[in-house]
Amino acid sequence: MAEAEPEKRVTWAEGYFDLVFVFAITQVTGLLNAHHGALGLLRALVVFVPLYWAWVGTTVQANVRDVDNPRDRLGIFAVSLSGLFMALALPGAYGSRGLLFGVAYWAARLALLAMIVRVRGTWLGPYGVGAALSGPLLVTGGLLPDGPRLALWGAAALIDLAGPTVLRRRLAAVVYHPGHLPERFGLLLLVALGESIVDLGAPVAAGRALSAAELVAVSAAFTISGGLWWLYFVHAGEAMRHAMATTDSRRDILRMVYSYGHLALVAGVLAVAVGFNETVARPGRALDGGTLGLLYGGCALFLLTFGYTRWVTFKAVAWLRLATVLVQLLLLPLVRHAPALATLSLLAGLLVLLNLLEHQWLKHTTRRRGRVAEVGEVGAVGSAV
């Protein structure tokens, strides 16, 4: 019988690094709150990708080797400080702080490269691409006017995202620990969900008297946030962990399900969070198109991403979640001129219904397959990843 792989735990240095990312997430949603039209959404996404990719790079390094030593802790702290500078630059990233954002990102990529080169002795790979290409592009973009800056930063983001796919053969020999990555990416999603709690509470926490409608709106928004949590951590997270532990190619699960899939999952949650900020304090007003798009579009992106991850991992269709997205699209004309409270409540009810249906489906699948099914198998078959 093969010996079980030793469990790799999240280090305290990684937890400290996440605190910087919490602040960065808040700055990204602040940028989107200020401008949440189509162009504002693109601008926020373009600056979020480098932040996210710095987090992914640090997480992967901590996964594939031991970083719980003084030298690598200092390396993680260097990336953390760079991330802090990036977060500080975000409010003026398309203005006077563009150069700070670019230089801070390049510094993070160089720190990550130095950590991996010391161990592997080569710069060829996604870390080298970030240091040699995307980092300098962000610095150059920080020196340019608004329009060219957005174009150059967008190109840098695409280069970063393409790196693991273009260079996937170089990553084939890397040994990934299956337990550590699901925990890290789950914690990342919790950070995003935490931002949704901040954005639903902050608009009504100013000390004035709260109306009954505002309290109901907060309850509906909290139900939406909790519904998203339930979909991931009760119905999907274990299936992803199962896929990572049992697949013949952990590299591909890391790249497609975790690196790419969680970028979309986190982006969807942050869009919903910004939608909360614009709705709970004004429950009687109809939502503008941008806010409605963020609220319903962010939720739809979250659910559609599970359709992608389930197909990648199990070649199966997440019918319930895809059907829920279709219902959301059908509801849009009905809620376009409805009060924000009704818009929130309908979405909350839809997510509660989805979770109930998935719970019943999981019970039915478990009963049909027998009591001997392993937890991982049940999660893989019964959940709509």
PDB file of C-alpha atoms in Angstrom, residues 33-331:
ATOM      1  CA  ASN A  33     -17.165  51.726  -6.714  1.00  0.00           C
ATOM      2  CA  ALA A  34     -15.987  55.041  -8.116  1.00  0.00           C
ATOM      3  CA  HIS A  35     -16.420  53.951 -11.759  1.00  0.00           C
ATOM      4  CA  HIS A  36     -18.581  50.887 -12.290  1.00  0.00           C
ATOM      5  CA  GLY A  37     -19.453  51.232 -15.950  1.00  0.00           C
ATOM      6  CA  ALA A  38     -17.929  48.988 -18.622  1.00  0.00           C
ATOM      7  CA  LEU A  39     -14.695  51.014 -18.778  1.00  0.00           C
ATOM      8  CA  GLY A  40     -14.434  51.097 -14.988  1.00  0.00           C
ATOM      9  CA  LEU A  41     -14.861  47.319 -14.887  1.00  0.00           C
ATOM     10  CA  LEU A  42     -12.064  46.874 -17.429  1.00  0.00           C
ATOM     11  CA  ARG A  43      -9.753  49.215 -15.530  1.00  0.00           C
ATOM     12  CA  ALA A  44     -10.369  47.390 -12.263  1.00  0.00           C
ATOM     13  CA  LEU A  45      -9.774  43.987 -13.868  1.00  0.00           C
ATOM     14  CA  VAL A  46      -6.511  45.111 -15.499  1.00  0.00           C
ATOM     15  CA  VAL A  47      -5.027  46.190 -12.154  1.00  0.00           C
ATOM     16  CA  PHE A  48      -6.503  43.242 -10.263  1.00  0.00           C
ATOM     17  CA  VAL A  49      -4.773  40.635 -12.433  1.00  0.00           C
ATOM     18  CA  PRO A  50      -1.208  41.675 -11.423  1.00  0.00           C
ATOM     19  CA  LEU A  51      -2.214  41.680  -7.755  1.00  0.00           C
ATOM     20  CA  TYR A  52      -3.828  38.278  -8.090  1.00  0.00           C
ATOM     21  CA  TRP A  53      -0.889  36.878 -10.016  1.00  0.00           C
ATOM     22  CA  ALA A  54       1.560  38.030  -7.349  1.00  0.00           C
ATOM     23  CA  TRP A  55      -0.595  36.189  -4.795  1.00  0.00           C
ATOM     24  CA  VAL A  56      -0.694  33.049  -6.973  1.00  0.00           C
ATOM     25  CA  GLY A  57       3.074  33.148  -7.507  1.00  0.00           C
ATOM     26  CA  THR A  58       3.711  33.354  -3.768  1.00  0.00           C
ATOM     27  CA  THR A  59       1.210  30.578  -3.036  1.00  0.00           C
ATOM     28  CA  VAL A  60       2.697  28.212  -5.624  1.00  0.00           C
ATOM     29  CA  GLN A  61       6.222  28.793  -4.296  1.00  0.00           C
ATOM     30  CA  ALA A  62       5.028  27.997  -0.789  1.00  0.00           C
ATOM     31  CA  ASN A  63       3.355  24.849  -2.140  1.00  0.00           C
ATOM     32  CA  VAL A  64       6.203  23.290  -4.093  1.00  0.00           C
ATOM     33  CA  ARG A  65       8.940  23.756  -1.474  1.00  0.00           C
ATOM     34  CA  ASP A  66       9.565  24.604   2.153  1.00  0.00           C
ATOM     35  CA  VAL A  67       9.395  28.374   2.697  1.00  0.00           C
ATOM     36  CA  ASP A  68       9.213  28.204   6.483  1.00  0.00           C
ATOM     37  CA  ASN A  69      12.781  29.455   6.940  1.00  0.00           C
ATOM     38  CA  PRO A  70      14.261  32.946   7.555  1.00  0.00           C
ATOM     39  CA  ARG A  71      15.411  33.562   3.974  1.00  0.00           C
ATOM     40  CA  ASP A  72      12.110  32.690   2.343  1.00  0.00           C
ATOM     41  CA  ARG A  73      10.075  34.449   5.032  1.00  0.00           C
ATOM     42  CA  LEU A  74      11.988  37.604   4.130  1.00  0.00           C
ATOM     43  CA  GLY A  75      11.230  36.908   0.472  1.00  0.00           C
ATOM     44  CA  ILE A  76       7.513  36.653   1.225  1.00  0.00           C
ATOM     45  CA  PHE A  77       7.748  39.857   3.256  1.00  0.00           C
ATOM     46  CA  ALA A  78       9.399  41.569   0.268  1.00  0.00           C
ATOM     47  CA  VAL A  79       6.490  40.504  -1.959  1.00  0.00           C
ATOM     48  CA  SER A  80       4.092  41.664   0.776  1.00  0.00           C
ATOM     49  CA  LEU A  81       5.656  45.124   0.897  1.00  0.00           C
ATOM     50  CA  SER A  82       5.494  45.352  -2.887  1.00  0.00           C
ATOM     51  CA  GLY A  83       1.844  44.340  -2.742  1.00  0.00           C
ATOM     52  CA  LEU A  84       1.222  47.015  -0.133  1.00  0.00           C
ATOM     53  CA  PHE A  85       2.732  49.642  -2.444  1.00  0.00           C
ATOM     54  CA  MET A  86       0.548  48.349  -5.290  1.00  0.00           C
ATOM     55  CA  ALA A  87      -2.525  48.671  -3.080  1.00  0.00           C
ATOM     56  CA  LEU A  88      -1.565  52.208  -2.070  1.00  0.00           C
ATOM     57  CA  ALA A  89      -1.156  53.098  -5.741  1.00  0.00           C
ATOM     58  CA  LEU A  90      -4.564  51.759  -6.803  1.00  0.00           C
ATOM     59  CA  PRO A  91      -6.700  54.886  -6.133  1.00  0.00           C
ATOM     60  CA  GLY A  92      -4.457  56.831  -8.524  1.00  0.00           C
ATOM     61  CA  ALA A  93      -3.275  53.941 -10.681  1.00  0.00           C
ATOM     62  CA  TYR A  94      -4.602  55.635 -13.823  1.00  0.00           C
ATOM     63  CA  GLY A  95      -3.300  58.990 -12.658  1.00  0.00           C
ATOM     64  CA  SER A  96      -0.266  60.148 -10.728  1.00  0.00           C
ATOM     65  CA  ARG A  97       0.432  56.793  -9.034  1.00  0.00           C
ATOM     66  CA  GLY A  98       0.718  54.681 -12.152  1.00  0.00           C
ATOM     67  CA  LEU A  99       4.509  54.495 -11.981  1.00  0.00           C
ATOM     68  CA  LEU A 100       4.369  53.412  -8.321  1.00  0.00           C
ATOM     69  CA  PHE A 101       1.989  50.601  -9.253  1.00  0.00           C
ATOM     70  CA  GLY A 102       4.241  49.398 -12.078  1.00  0.00           C
ATOM     71  CA  VAL A 103       7.483  49.570 -10.097  1.00  0.00           C
ATOM     72  CA  ALA A 104       5.916  47.809  -7.096  1.00  0.00           C
ATOM     73  CA  TYR A 105       4.667  44.979  -9.269  1.00  0.00           C
ATOM     74  CA  TRP A 106       8.043  44.547 -10.955  1.00  0.00           C
ATOM     75  CA  ALA A 107       9.690  44.454  -7.522  1.00  0.00           C
ATOM     76  CA  ALA A 108       7.284  41.682  -6.468  1.00  0.00           C
ATOM     77  CA  ARG A 109       8.101  39.658  -9.580  1.00  0.00           C
ATOM     78  CA  LEU A 110      11.834  40.098  -9.054  1.00  0.00           C
ATOM     79  CA  ALA A 111      11.530  38.983  -5.428  1.00  0.00           C
ATOM     80  CA  LEU A 112       9.614  35.868  -6.484  1.00  0.00           C
ATOM     81  CA  LEU A 113      12.167  35.144  -9.197  1.00  0.00           C
ATOM     82  CA  ALA A 114      15.032  35.464  -6.730  1.00  0.00           C
ATOM     83  CA  MET A 115      13.332  32.941  -4.443  1.00  0.00           C
ATOM     84  CA  ILE A 116      12.882  30.335  -7.182  1.00  0.00           C
ATOM     85  CA  VAL A 117      16.263  30.852  -8.872  1.00  0.00           C
ATOM     86  CA  ARG A 118      18.062  30.217  -5.587  1.00  0.00           C
ATOM     87  CA  VAL A 119      16.458  26.758  -5.466  1.00  0.00           C
ATOM     88  CA  ARG A 120      16.105  25.710  -9.101  1.00  0.00           C
ATOM     89  CA  GLY A 121      18.998  27.651 -10.635  1.00  0.00           C
ATOM     90  CA  THR A 122      17.038  28.809 -13.694  1.00  0.00           C
ATOM     91  CA  TRP A 123      14.843  31.785 -14.508  1.00  0.00           C
ATOM     92  CA  LEU A 124      13.024  30.110 -17.408  1.00  0.00           C
ATOM     93  CA  GLY A 125       9.341  29.722 -16.572  1.00  0.00           C
ATOM     94  CA  PRO A 126       6.345  31.870 -15.547  1.00  0.00           C
ATOM     95  CA  TYR A 127       8.409  33.642 -12.866  1.00  0.00           C
ATOM     96  CA  GLY A 128      10.973  34.664 -15.456  1.00  0.00           C
ATOM     97  CA  VAL A 129       8.233  35.876 -17.803  1.00  0.00           C
ATOM     98  CA  GLY A 130       6.863  38.125 -15.076  1.00  0.00           C
ATOM     99  CA  ALA A 131      10.281  39.588 -14.299  1.00  0.00           C
ATOM    100  CA  ALA A 132      11.439  39.980 -17.910  1.00  0.00           C
ATOM    101  CA  LEU A 133       8.237  40.985 -19.701  1.00  0.00           C
ATOM    102  CA  SER A 134       5.122  41.895 -17.710  1.00  0.00           C
ATOM    103  CA  GLY A 135       6.981  43.795 -14.965  1.00  0.00           C
ATOM    104  CA  PRO A 136       8.794  46.151 -17.382  1.00  0.00           C
ATOM    105  CA  LEU A 137       5.549  46.605 -19.342  1.00  0.00           C
ATOM    106  CA  LEU A 138       3.759  47.785 -16.192  1.00  0.00           C
ATOM    107  CA  VAL A 139       6.595  50.198 -15.386  1.00  0.00           C
ATOM    108  CA  THR A 140       6.539  51.577 -18.940  1.00  0.00           C
ATOM    109  CA  GLY A 141       2.764  51.872 -18.842  1.00  0.00           C
ATOM    110  CA  GLY A 142       3.027  53.885 -15.636  1.00  0.00           C
ATOM    111  CA  LEU A 143       4.943  56.544 -17.602  1.00  0.00           C
ATOM    112  CA  LEU A 144       2.300  56.831 -20.341  1.00  0.00           C
ATOM    113  CA  PRO A 145      -1.020  58.706 -20.571  1.00  0.00           C
ATOM    114  CA  ASP A 146      -4.261  57.027 -19.543  1.00  0.00           C
ATOM    115  CA  GLY A 147      -5.271  55.296 -22.792  1.00  0.00           C
ATOM    116  CA  PRO A 148      -1.873  53.825 -23.762  1.00  0.00           C
ATOM    117  CA  ARG A 149      -1.319  52.914 -20.105  1.00  0.00           C
ATOM    118  CA  LEU A 150      -4.486  50.806 -20.030  1.00  0.00           C
ATOM    119  CA  ALA A 151      -3.506  49.093 -23.299  1.00  0.00           C
ATOM    120  CA  LEU A 152       0.027  48.272 -22.146  1.00  0.00           C
ATOM    121  CA  TRP A 153      -1.129  47.081 -18.728  1.00  0.00           C
ATOM    122  CA  GLY A 154      -3.778  44.942 -20.396  1.00  0.00           C
ATOM    123  CA  ALA A 155      -1.102  43.344 -22.572  1.00  0.00           C
ATOM    124  CA  ALA A 156       1.025  42.679 -19.465  1.00  0.00           C
ATOM    125  CA  ALA A 157      -1.939  41.034 -17.739  1.00  0.00           C
ATOM    126  CA  LEU A 158      -2.526  38.775 -20.753  1.00  0.00           C
ATOM    127  CA  ILE A 159       1.160  37.794 -20.824  1.00  0.00           C
ATOM    128  CA  ASP A 160       1.039  36.842 -17.146  1.00  0.00           C
ATOM    129  CA  LEU A 161      -2.130  34.807 -17.632  1.00  0.00           C
ATOM    130  CA  ALA A 162      -0.724  33.040 -20.687  1.00  0.00           C
ATOM    131  CA  GLY A 163       2.569  32.093 -19.012  1.00  0.00           C
ATOM    132  CA  PRO A 164       1.479  28.848 -17.274  1.00  0.00           C
ATOM    133  CA  THR A 165      -0.273  27.644 -20.438  1.00  0.00           C
ATOM    134  CA  VAL A 166       2.501  28.480 -22.897  1.00  0.00           C
ATOM    135  CA  LEU A 167       5.157  27.066 -20.573  1.00  0.00           C
ATOM    136  CA  ARG A 168       3.133  24.156 -19.180  1.00  0.00           C
ATOM    137  CA  ARG A 169       5.670  21.567 -20.357  1.00  0.00           C
ATOM    138  CA  ARG A 170       8.327  23.178 -18.196  1.00  0.00           C
ATOM    139  CA  LEU A 171       5.990  22.779 -15.215  1.00  0.00           C
ATOM    140  CA  ALA A 172       5.316  19.077 -15.810  1.00  0.00           C
ATOM    141  CA  ALA A 173       8.109  17.930 -13.472  1.00  0.00           C
ATOM    142  CA  VAL A 174       7.071  20.169 -10.562  1.00  0.00           C
ATOM    143  CA  VAL A 175       5.628  18.273  -7.592  1.00  0.00           C
ATOM    144  CA  TYR A 176       2.534  19.967  -6.111  1.00  0.00           C
ATOM    145  CA  HIS A 177       1.113  19.195  -2.670  1.00  0.00           C
ATOM    146  CA  PRO A 178      -2.627  18.522  -3.086  1.00  0.00           C
ATOM    147  CA  GLY A 179      -3.887  19.650   0.324  1.00  0.00           C
ATOM    148  CA  HIS A 180      -2.149  23.019   0.561  1.00  0.00           C
ATOM    149  CA  LEU A 181      -3.475  24.563  -2.668  1.00  0.00           C
ATOM    150  CA  PRO A 182      -7.209  24.006  -1.998  1.00  0.00           C
ATOM    151  CA  GLU A 183      -6.766  25.523   1.462  1.00  0.00           C
ATOM    152  CA  ARG A 184      -4.918  28.568   0.127  1.00  0.00           C
ATOM    153  CA  PHE A 185      -7.386  29.287  -2.656  1.00  0.00           C
ATOM    154  CA  GLY A 186     -10.295  28.696  -0.298  1.00  0.00           C
ATOM    155  CA  LEU A 187      -8.830  31.299   2.047  1.00  0.00           C
ATOM    156  CA  LEU A 188      -8.520  33.674  -0.901  1.00  0.00           C
ATOM    157  CA  LEU A 189     -12.203  33.282  -1.676  1.00  0.00           C
ATOM    158  CA  LEU A 190     -12.977  33.928   1.996  1.00  0.00           C
ATOM    159  CA  VAL A 191     -11.073  37.220   1.713  1.00  0.00           C
ATOM    160  CA  ALA A 192     -13.286  38.193  -1.234  1.00  0.00           C
ATOM    161  CA  LEU A 193     -16.436  37.162   0.640  1.00  0.00           C
ATOM    162  CA  GLY A 194     -15.210  39.213   3.592  1.00  0.00           C
ATOM    163  CA  GLU A 195     -15.141  42.224   1.300  1.00  0.00           C
ATOM    164  CA  SER A 196     -18.777  41.552   0.417  1.00  0.00           C
ATOM    165  CA  ILE A 197     -19.615  41.718   4.145  1.00  0.00           C
ATOM    166  CA  VAL A 198     -17.769  45.037   4.431  1.00  0.00           C
ATOM    167  CA  ASP A 199     -19.576  46.464   1.404  1.00  0.00           C
ATOM    168  CA  LEU A 200     -23.030  45.437   2.603  1.00  0.00           C
ATOM    169  CA  GLY A 201     -22.444  46.843   6.082  1.00  0.00           C
ATOM    170  CA  ALA A 202     -20.395  49.991   5.496  1.00  0.00           C
ATOM    171  CA  PRO A 203     -23.102  52.058   3.716  1.00  0.00           C
ATOM    172  CA  VAL A 204     -25.519  51.742   6.678  1.00  0.00           C
ATOM    173  CA  ALA A 205     -23.031  51.810   9.568  1.00  0.00           C
ATOM    174  CA  ALA A 206     -22.790  55.576   9.923  1.00  0.00           C
ATOM    175  CA  GLY A 207     -24.599  55.791  13.276  1.00  0.00           C
ATOM    176  CA  ARG A 208     -27.939  57.101  12.052  1.00  0.00           C
ATOM    177  CA  ALA A 209     -31.238  55.325  12.642  1.00  0.00           C
ATOM    178  CA  LEU A 210     -31.787  52.363  10.342  1.00  0.00           C
ATOM    179  CA  SER A 211     -35.093  51.861   8.562  1.00  0.00           C
ATOM    180  CA  ALA A 212     -36.821  48.496   8.404  1.00  0.00           C
ATOM    181  CA  ALA A 213     -36.256  48.414   4.640  1.00  0.00           C
ATOM    182  CA  GLU A 214     -32.495  48.876   5.138  1.00  0.00           C
ATOM    183  CA  LEU A 215     -32.363  46.054   7.663  1.00  0.00           C
ATOM    184  CA  VAL A 216     -34.223  43.763   5.259  1.00  0.00           C
ATOM    185  CA  ALA A 217     -31.834  44.810   2.463  1.00  0.00           C
ATOM    186  CA  VAL A 218     -28.843  43.964   4.665  1.00  0.00           C
ATOM    187  CA  SER A 219     -30.412  40.579   5.441  1.00  0.00           C
ATOM    188  CA  ALA A 220     -30.984  39.878   1.746  1.00  0.00           C
ATOM    189  CA  ALA A 221     -27.418  40.905   0.849  1.00  0.00           C
ATOM    190  CA  PHE A 222     -26.040  38.739   3.655  1.00  0.00           C
ATOM    191  CA  THR A 223     -28.119  35.813   2.360  1.00  0.00           C
ATOM    192  CA  ILE A 224     -26.566  36.285  -1.084  1.00  0.00           C
ATOM    193  CA  SER A 225     -23.051  36.365   0.379  1.00  0.00           C
ATOM    194  CA  GLY A 226     -23.822  33.319   2.532  1.00  0.00           C
ATOM    195  CA  GLY A 227     -25.334  31.546  -0.462  1.00  0.00           C
ATOM    196  CA  LEU A 228     -22.142  32.045  -2.459  1.00  0.00           C
ATOM    197  CA  TRP A 229     -20.139  30.742   0.508  1.00  0.00           C
ATOM    198  CA  TRP A 230     -22.372  27.673   0.720  1.00  0.00           C
ATOM    199  CA  LEU A 231     -22.069  26.900  -2.981  1.00  0.00           C
ATOM    200  CA  TYR A 232     -18.282  26.861  -2.756  1.00  0.00           C
ATOM    201  CA  PHE A 233     -17.414  25.513   0.678  1.00  0.00           C
ATOM    202  CA  VAL A 234     -20.253  23.001   1.118  1.00  0.00           C
ATOM    203  CA  HIS A 235     -20.879  21.822  -2.444  1.00  0.00           C
ATOM    204  CA  ALA A 236     -17.712  22.487  -4.476  1.00  0.00           C
ATOM    205  CA  GLY A 237     -14.569  22.869  -2.387  1.00  0.00           C
ATOM    206  CA  GLU A 238     -14.267  19.199  -1.463  1.00  0.00           C
ATOM    207  CA  ALA A 239     -14.736  18.136  -5.078  1.00  0.00           C
ATOM    208  CA  MET A 240     -11.905  20.428  -6.149  1.00  0.00           C
ATOM    209  CA  ARG A 241      -9.707  19.012  -3.414  1.00  0.00           C
ATOM    210  CA  HIS A 242     -10.632  15.495  -4.544  1.00  0.00           C
ATOM    211  CA  ALA A 243      -9.693  16.330  -8.135  1.00  0.00           C
ATOM    212  CA  MET A 244      -6.354  17.800  -7.050  1.00  0.00           C
ATOM    213  CA  ALA A 245      -5.523  14.731  -4.957  1.00  0.00           C
ATOM    214  CA  THR A 246      -6.495  12.087  -7.526  1.00  0.00           C
ATOM    215  CA  THR A 247      -5.646  13.586 -10.912  1.00  0.00           C
ATOM    216  CA  ASP A 248      -2.746  12.377 -13.028  1.00  0.00           C
ATOM    217  CA  SER A 249      -1.806  15.999 -13.780  1.00  0.00           C
ATOM    218  CA  ARG A 250      -1.919  18.314 -10.775  1.00  0.00           C
ATOM    219  CA  ARG A 251      -0.224  20.926 -12.919  1.00  0.00           C
ATOM    220  CA  ASP A 252      -3.310  21.197 -15.133  1.00  0.00           C
ATOM    221  CA  ILE A 253      -5.763  21.297 -12.207  1.00  0.00           C
ATOM    222  CA  LEU A 254      -3.675  24.040 -10.599  1.00  0.00           C
ATOM    223  CA  ARG A 255      -3.558  26.021 -13.826  1.00  0.00           C
ATOM    224  CA  MET A 256      -7.129  25.625 -15.044  1.00  0.00           C
ATOM    225  CA  VAL A 257      -9.221  25.162 -11.893  1.00  0.00           C
ATOM    226  CA  TYR A 258      -7.262  27.115  -9.302  1.00  0.00           C
ATOM    227  CA  SER A 259      -5.202  29.789 -11.080  1.00  0.00           C
ATOM    228  CA  TYR A 260      -7.686  30.637 -13.833  1.00  0.00           C
ATOM    229  CA  GLY A 261     -10.937  29.435 -12.283  1.00  0.00           C
ATOM    230  CA  HIS A 262     -10.438  31.238  -8.992  1.00  0.00           C
ATOM    231  CA  LEU A 263      -9.570  34.472 -10.754  1.00  0.00           C
ATOM    232  CA  ALA A 264     -13.103  34.396 -12.170  1.00  0.00           C
ATOM    233  CA  LEU A 265     -14.648  33.253  -8.870  1.00  0.00           C
ATOM    234  CA  VAL A 266     -13.007  36.054  -6.894  1.00  0.00           C
ATOM    235  CA  ALA A 267     -13.834  38.622  -9.595  1.00  0.00           C
ATOM    236  CA  GLY A 268     -17.484  37.542  -9.462  1.00  0.00           C
ATOM    237  CA  VAL A 269     -17.636  37.919  -5.680  1.00  0.00           C
ATOM    238  CA  LEU A 270     -16.011  41.367  -5.819  1.00  0.00           C
ATOM    239  CA  ALA A 271     -18.509  42.503  -8.444  1.00  0.00           C
ATOM    240  CA  VAL A 272     -21.356  41.386  -6.173  1.00  0.00           C
ATOM    241  CA  ALA A 273     -19.705  43.216  -3.257  1.00  0.00           C
ATOM    242  CA  VAL A 274     -19.661  46.485  -5.179  1.00  0.00           C
ATOM    243  CA  GLY A 275     -23.294  45.891  -6.099  1.00  0.00           C
ATOM    244  CA  PHE A 276     -24.105  45.603  -2.376  1.00  0.00           C
ATOM    245  CA  ASN A 277     -22.454  48.944  -1.696  1.00  0.00           C
ATOM    246  CA  GLU A 278     -24.829  50.629  -4.101  1.00  0.00           C
ATOM    247  CA  THR A 279     -28.048  48.936  -2.977  1.00  0.00           C
ATOM    248  CA  VAL A 280     -28.421  48.340   0.762  1.00  0.00           C
ATOM    249  CA  ALA A 281     -28.443  52.026   1.726  1.00  0.00           C
ATOM    250  CA  ARG A 282     -31.073  52.902  -0.893  1.00  0.00           C
ATOM    251  CA  PRO A 283     -33.485  49.960  -0.861  1.00  0.00           C
ATOM    252  CA  GLY A 284     -36.373  51.907  -2.343  1.00  0.00           C
ATOM    253  CA  ARG A 285     -34.596  53.101  -5.488  1.00  0.00           C
ATOM    254  CA  ALA A 286     -34.236  51.222  -8.753  1.00  0.00           C
ATOM    255  CA  LEU A 287     -30.680  50.247  -9.614  1.00  0.00           C
ATOM    256  CA  ASP A 288     -28.790  51.798 -12.488  1.00  0.00           C
ATOM    257  CA  GLY A 289     -27.618  49.488 -15.256  1.00  0.00           C
ATOM    258  CA  GLY A 290     -24.023  49.349 -14.030  1.00  0.00           C
ATOM    259  CA  THR A 291     -24.936  48.349 -10.479  1.00  0.00           C
ATOM    260  CA  LEU A 292     -27.478  45.799 -11.657  1.00  0.00           C
ATOM    261  CA  GLY A 293     -24.869  44.358 -14.005  1.00  0.00           C
ATOM    262  CA  LEU A 294     -22.356  44.026 -11.187  1.00  0.00           C
ATOM    263  CA  LEU A 295     -24.837  42.398  -8.819  1.00  0.00           C
ATOM    264  CA  TYR A 296     -26.444  39.912 -11.196  1.00  0.00           C
ATOM    265  CA  GLY A 297     -23.477  39.668 -13.562  1.00  0.00           C
ATOM    266  CA  GLY A 298     -21.048  38.956 -10.719  1.00  0.00           C
ATOM    267  CA  CYS A 299     -23.303  36.190  -9.402  1.00  0.00           C
ATOM    268  CA  ALA A 300     -23.691  34.766 -12.916  1.00  0.00           C
ATOM    269  CA  LEU A 301     -19.902  34.773 -13.416  1.00  0.00           C
ATOM    270  CA  PHE A 302     -19.487  32.932 -10.109  1.00  0.00           C
ATOM    271  CA  LEU A 303     -21.966  30.235 -11.173  1.00  0.00           C
ATOM    272  CA  LEU A 304     -20.707  29.959 -14.758  1.00  0.00           C
ATOM    273  CA  THR A 305     -17.177  29.424 -13.493  1.00  0.00           C
ATOM    274  CA  PHE A 306     -18.362  26.282 -11.732  1.00  0.00           C
ATOM    275  CA  GLY A 307     -19.656  25.079 -15.090  1.00  0.00           C
ATOM    276  CA  TYR A 308     -16.126  25.511 -16.429  1.00  0.00           C
ATOM    277  CA  THR A 309     -14.369  23.888 -13.447  1.00  0.00           C
ATOM    278  CA  ARG A 310     -16.734  20.905 -13.342  1.00  0.00           C
ATOM    279  CA  TRP A 311     -16.208  20.229 -17.018  1.00  0.00           C
ATOM    280  CA  VAL A 312     -12.418  20.513 -16.637  1.00  0.00           C
ATOM    281  CA  THR A 313     -12.246  18.191 -13.633  1.00  0.00           C
ATOM    282  CA  PHE A 314     -14.998  15.623 -14.311  1.00  0.00           C
ATOM    283  CA  LYS A 315     -16.201  16.244 -17.896  1.00  0.00           C
ATOM    284  CA  ALA A 316     -19.700  16.754 -16.508  1.00  0.00           C
ATOM    285  CA  VAL A 317     -22.185  19.618 -16.807  1.00  0.00           C
ATOM    286  CA  ALA A 318     -23.262  21.664 -13.768  1.00  0.00           C
ATOM    287  CA  TRP A 319     -26.887  21.743 -14.872  1.00  0.00           C
ATOM    288  CA  LEU A 320     -28.384  23.318 -11.756  1.00  0.00           C
ATOM    289  CA  ARG A 321     -25.948  26.217 -11.687  1.00  0.00           C
ATOM    290  CA  LEU A 322     -26.219  26.866 -15.417  1.00  0.00           C
ATOM    291  CA  ALA A 323     -30.017  26.802 -15.153  1.00  0.00           C
ATOM    292  CA  THR A 324     -29.800  29.349 -12.327  1.00  0.00           C
ATOM    293  CA  VAL A 325     -27.811  31.679 -14.567  1.00  0.00           C
ATOM    294  CA  LEU A 326     -30.509  31.362 -17.217  1.00  0.00           C
ATOM    295  CA  VAL A 327     -33.189  32.269 -14.660  1.00  0.00           C
ATOM    296  CA  GLN A 328     -31.124  35.313 -13.674  1.00  0.00           C
ATOM    297  CA  LEU A 329     -31.049  36.462 -17.284  1.00  0.00           C
ATOM    298  CA  LEU A 330     -34.820  36.023 -17.533  1.00  0.00           C
ATOM    299  CA  LEU A 331     -35.289  38.078 -14.357  1.00  0.00           C
TER     300      LEU A 331
END
